[in-house]
mmCIF file of C-alpha atoms in Angstrom:
data_model
loop_
_atom_site.group_PDB
_atom_site.id
_atom_site.type_symbol
_atom_site.label_atom_id
_atom_site.label_comp_id
_atom_site.label_asym_id
_atom_site.label_seq_id
_atom_site.Cartn_x
_atom_site.Cartn_y
_atom_site.Cartn_z
ATOM 1 C CA MET A 1 -14.217 237.815 32.728
ATOM 2 C CA GLY A 2 -14.739 234.113 32.155
ATOM 3 C CA ARG A 3 -12.450 232.064 29.962
ATOM 4 C CA ASN A 4 -15.320 230.488 28.070
ATOM 5 C CA ASN A 5 -16.761 233.586 26.466
ATOM 6 C CA GLU A 6 -17.670 233.625 22.780
ATOM 7 C CA ARG A 7 -14.662 235.626 21.638
ATOM 8 C CA ASN A 8 -12.148 233.303 23.304
ATOM 9 C CA ILE A 9 -13.912 230.207 22.012
ATOM 10 C CA LYS A 10 -13.913 231.636 18.473
ATOM 11 C CA LYS A 11 -10.235 232.574 18.737
ATOM 12 C CA HIS A 12 -9.359 229.082 19.937
ATOM 13 C CA ASN A 13 -11.415 227.387 17.200
ATOM 14 C CA ASP A 14 -9.886 229.593 14.496
ATOM 15 C CA LYS A 15 -6.406 228.702 15.706
ATOM 16 C CA LEU A 16 -7.318 225.014 15.853
ATOM 17 C CA HIS A 17 -8.856 224.959 12.371
ATOM 18 C CA LYS A 18 -5.881 226.840 10.937
ATOM 19 C CA ALA A 19 -3.522 224.226 12.400
ATOM 20 C CA GLN A 20 -5.674 221.376 11.084
ATOM 21 C CA ALA A 21 -5.793 222.927 7.598
ATOM 22 C CA LYS A 22 -2.014 223.357 7.630
ATOM 23 C CA ALA A 23 -1.531 219.692 8.596
ATOM 24 C CA LYS A 24 -3.937 218.593 5.865
ATOM 25 C CA GLN A 25 -2.084 220.664 3.241
ATOM 26 C CA ALA A 26 1.236 219.160 4.374
ATOM 27 C CA GLU A 27 -0.198 215.658 4.020
ATOM 28 C CA ILE A 28 -1.482 216.427 0.512
ATOM 29 C CA ALA A 29 1.922 217.851 -0.453
ATOM 30 C CA ARG A 30 3.667 214.716 0.835
ATOM 31 C CA LYS A 31 1.347 212.496 -1.217
ATOM 32 C CA GLU A 32 2.000 214.578 -4.345
ATOM 33 C CA LYS A 33 5.783 214.328 -3.837
ATOM 34 C CA LEU A 34 5.496 210.591 -3.318
ATOM 35 C CA LYS A 35 3.512 210.258 -6.554
ATOM 36 C CA GLU A 36 6.238 212.162 -8.422
ATOM 37 C CA ILE A 37 8.987 209.985 -6.932
ATOM 38 C CA VAL A 38 7.131 206.787 -7.798
ATOM 39 C CA LYS A 39 6.481 208.064 -11.331
ATOM 40 C CA LYS A 40 10.182 208.894 -11.869
ATOM 41 C CA PHE A 41 11.206 205.557 -10.372
ATOM 42 C CA ASN A 42 8.862 203.656 -12.697
ATOM 43 C CA GLU A 43 10.081 205.627 -15.722
ATOM 44 C CA SER A 44 13.729 204.890 -14.941
ATOM 45 C CA LYS A 45 12.882 201.230 -14.347
ATOM 46 C CA ASN A 46 11.180 201.018 -17.761
ATOM 47 C CA GLU A 47 14.204 202.517 -19.509
ATOM 48 C CA GLU A 48 16.530 199.794 -18.213
#
């Protein structure tokens, strides 16, 4: 059985895409948190 058969390629690609999607979601979450922090910081700065 060769390593480069369709099933193994599909399994590898699925794993790869799942990891990429997870990384993308983490990046989006970080940006959202940063937006919230900046918003709170600006609000507290305006109150002073």
